[in-house]
XYZ file of C-alpha atoms in Angstrom:
176
model
C 0.142 0.029 0.100
C 2.881 2.328 0.849
C 4.454 1.728 -2.726
C 1.120 2.678 -4.178
C 0.765 5.780 -2.326
C 4.303 6.915 -3.345
C 3.761 5.937 -7.037
C 0.429 7.930 -6.964
C 2.274 10.908 -5.390
C 4.936 10.727 -8.126
C 2.387 10.435 -10.873
C 0.373 13.632 -9.375
C 3.702 15.502 -8.975
C 4.765 14.782 -12.694
C 1.430 15.763 -13.763
C 1.745 18.941 -11.924
C 5.010 19.694 -13.366
C 3.718 18.937 -16.910
C 0.700 21.236 -16.406
C 3.079 24.028 -15.120
C 5.583 23.488 -18.098
C 2.593 23.674 -20.569
C 1.295 26.757 -19.016
C 4.681 28.481 -19.224
C 5.214 27.196 -22.768
C 1.620 28.366 -24.098
C 2.150 31.919 -22.828
C -0.339 31.494 -19.912
C 2.102 32.918 -17.595
C 3.041 36.455 -18.344
C 6.416 37.702 -17.810
C 6.449 40.523 -15.058
C 8.551 42.677 -17.476
C 5.738 42.343 -20.423
C 2.620 44.695 -20.134
C 1.261 42.959 -23.240
C 1.712 40.915 -26.176
C 0.066 42.625 -29.334
C 0.404 40.405 -32.474
C 4.133 39.979 -32.836
C 4.816 42.966 -30.626
C 5.887 42.920 -27.032
C 5.056 46.073 -24.981
C 7.053 46.268 -21.910
C 5.978 47.155 -18.440
C 8.616 49.835 -18.409
C 7.312 51.548 -21.419
C 3.675 51.588 -19.911
C 5.238 52.772 -16.365
C 7.058 55.632 -18.362
C 4.178 56.816 -20.172
C 2.257 56.836 -17.113
C 4.843 58.781 -15.171
C 5.257 61.268 -18.104
C 1.997 61.503 -19.679
C -0.449 61.341 -16.725
C -0.346 65.110 -16.359
C -2.177 65.273 -19.826
C -5.083 63.189 -18.746
C -8.343 64.846 -18.937
C -9.392 65.282 -15.232
C -13.035 64.389 -16.062
C -12.276 61.033 -17.228
C -13.652 58.468 -15.228
C -11.138 55.767 -15.716
C -7.679 55.948 -14.071
C -4.609 57.471 -15.998
C -3.043 53.999 -15.882
C -6.048 52.403 -17.923
C -6.222 55.190 -20.327
C -2.436 55.159 -21.176
C -2.057 51.335 -21.115
C -5.046 51.306 -23.639
C -3.583 53.702 -25.736
C -0.014 52.264 -25.728
C -1.793 48.885 -26.677
C -4.065 50.334 -29.334
C -1.048 51.943 -30.978
C 0.711 48.532 -31.219
C -2.499 46.961 -32.668
C -2.595 49.748 -35.199
C 0.984 49.064 -36.083
C 0.420 45.457 -36.498
C -2.454 46.095 -38.846
C -0.303 48.678 -40.781
C 2.626 46.118 -40.899
C 0.397 43.467 -42.344
C -0.827 45.741 -45.111
C 2.663 47.000 -45.813
C 1.747 50.521 -45.147
C 4.036 52.984 -43.634
C 3.477 56.251 -41.863
C 6.443 58.790 -41.546
C 7.110 60.543 -38.451
C 5.843 63.788 -40.158
C 2.806 62.241 -41.065
C 2.060 60.923 -37.657
C 2.757 64.361 -36.145
C 0.161 65.926 -38.706
C -2.276 63.413 -37.590
C -1.496 64.208 -33.832
C -2.007 67.988 -34.461
C -5.160 67.508 -36.480
C -6.704 65.585 -33.510
C -5.668 68.192 -30.932
C -3.166 66.209 -29.150
C -0.072 68.497 -29.740
C 0.486 69.117 -26.010
C 1.698 65.600 -25.792
C 4.474 66.227 -28.065
C 6.319 68.332 -25.423
C 7.372 65.254 -23.625
C 9.595 62.653 -25.548
C 7.926 59.674 -24.061
C 4.401 61.118 -24.539
C 5.336 62.095 -28.169
C 6.514 58.444 -28.841
C 3.328 57.094 -27.439
C 0.930 59.633 -29.445
C 2.964 58.910 -32.608
C 2.227 55.377 -32.172
C -1.420 56.053 -31.561
C -1.579 58.195 -34.690
C -1.467 54.673 -36.535
C -4.946 54.098 -35.099
C -6.178 57.353 -36.066
C -4.781 56.718 -39.712
C -6.822 53.468 -39.842
C -10.091 55.250 -38.685
C -9.375 57.761 -41.526
C -8.811 55.160 -44.325
C -11.340 52.468 -43.290
C -13.995 54.213 -41.187
C -14.648 53.172 -37.459
C -16.281 49.789 -38.332
C -13.590 48.212 -40.375
C -10.742 49.628 -38.447
C -12.375 48.480 -35.341
C -12.824 45.007 -36.900
C -9.107 44.881 -37.947
C -7.827 45.995 -34.600
C -10.059 43.554 -32.836
C -8.670 40.780 -34.922
C -4.880 41.425 -33.535
C -4.243 39.024 -30.687
C -3.619 40.843 -27.545
C -2.587 39.524 -24.117
C -2.396 41.899 -21.368
C -0.590 41.180 -18.064
C -2.965 40.584 -15.493
C -1.400 43.375 -13.446
C -3.007 45.903 -15.832
C -6.143 44.095 -16.246
C -7.472 42.315 -19.292
C -8.062 43.334 -22.980
C -11.553 43.918 -24.193
C -11.185 43.220 -27.717
C -14.733 44.529 -28.496
C -14.019 47.952 -27.181
C -10.108 48.026 -27.573
C -9.529 48.840 -24.008
C -7.954 47.472 -20.780
C -11.049 45.941 -19.101
C -13.118 48.260 -16.990
C -12.187 51.213 -19.131
C -15.036 53.279 -20.818
C -14.838 55.273 -23.943
C -11.517 56.861 -24.696
C -12.693 59.288 -27.211
C -11.288 62.479 -25.301
C -8.795 61.057 -22.740
C -6.222 63.791 -23.239
C -6.938 67.482 -22.686
C -6.307 69.825 -25.509
C -3.827 72.048 -23.786
C -1.027 73.333 -26.022
């Protein structure tokens, strides 16, 4: 009987190790340094943390969601838009991105290099909206595989936001 118990424990232990290895190999365990995996792009937690630190001052104070949710959603949306643009072979220059930023009243963000980089990436999403219209752009962006570090929340592909977020239509103030 003692041998049977030991054999059973070994089998259960081996099964637990196998499940853990499969979970890690399949991406179920997020790296603490990864904020999100967006298609083939890895968004680092450092890039999100830096953007939160530098760009929170630009968040519209009437927003009902946290600056971290707005900024992490903005960074992930920008990465998703870039995935769609890359898939199509479309290129946007920095000058084109800056024009889109200015046209959409977000030039205040260009005064800080970290925020400027974030909003330039986000300009890809605005470009897709201009090209395809909201319905098609949203469908294309929703089709990009996004996995968010649980520390940030979870990705709502239908609304393109970190879960528990609401509309991000005017998340940044238009201070210049």
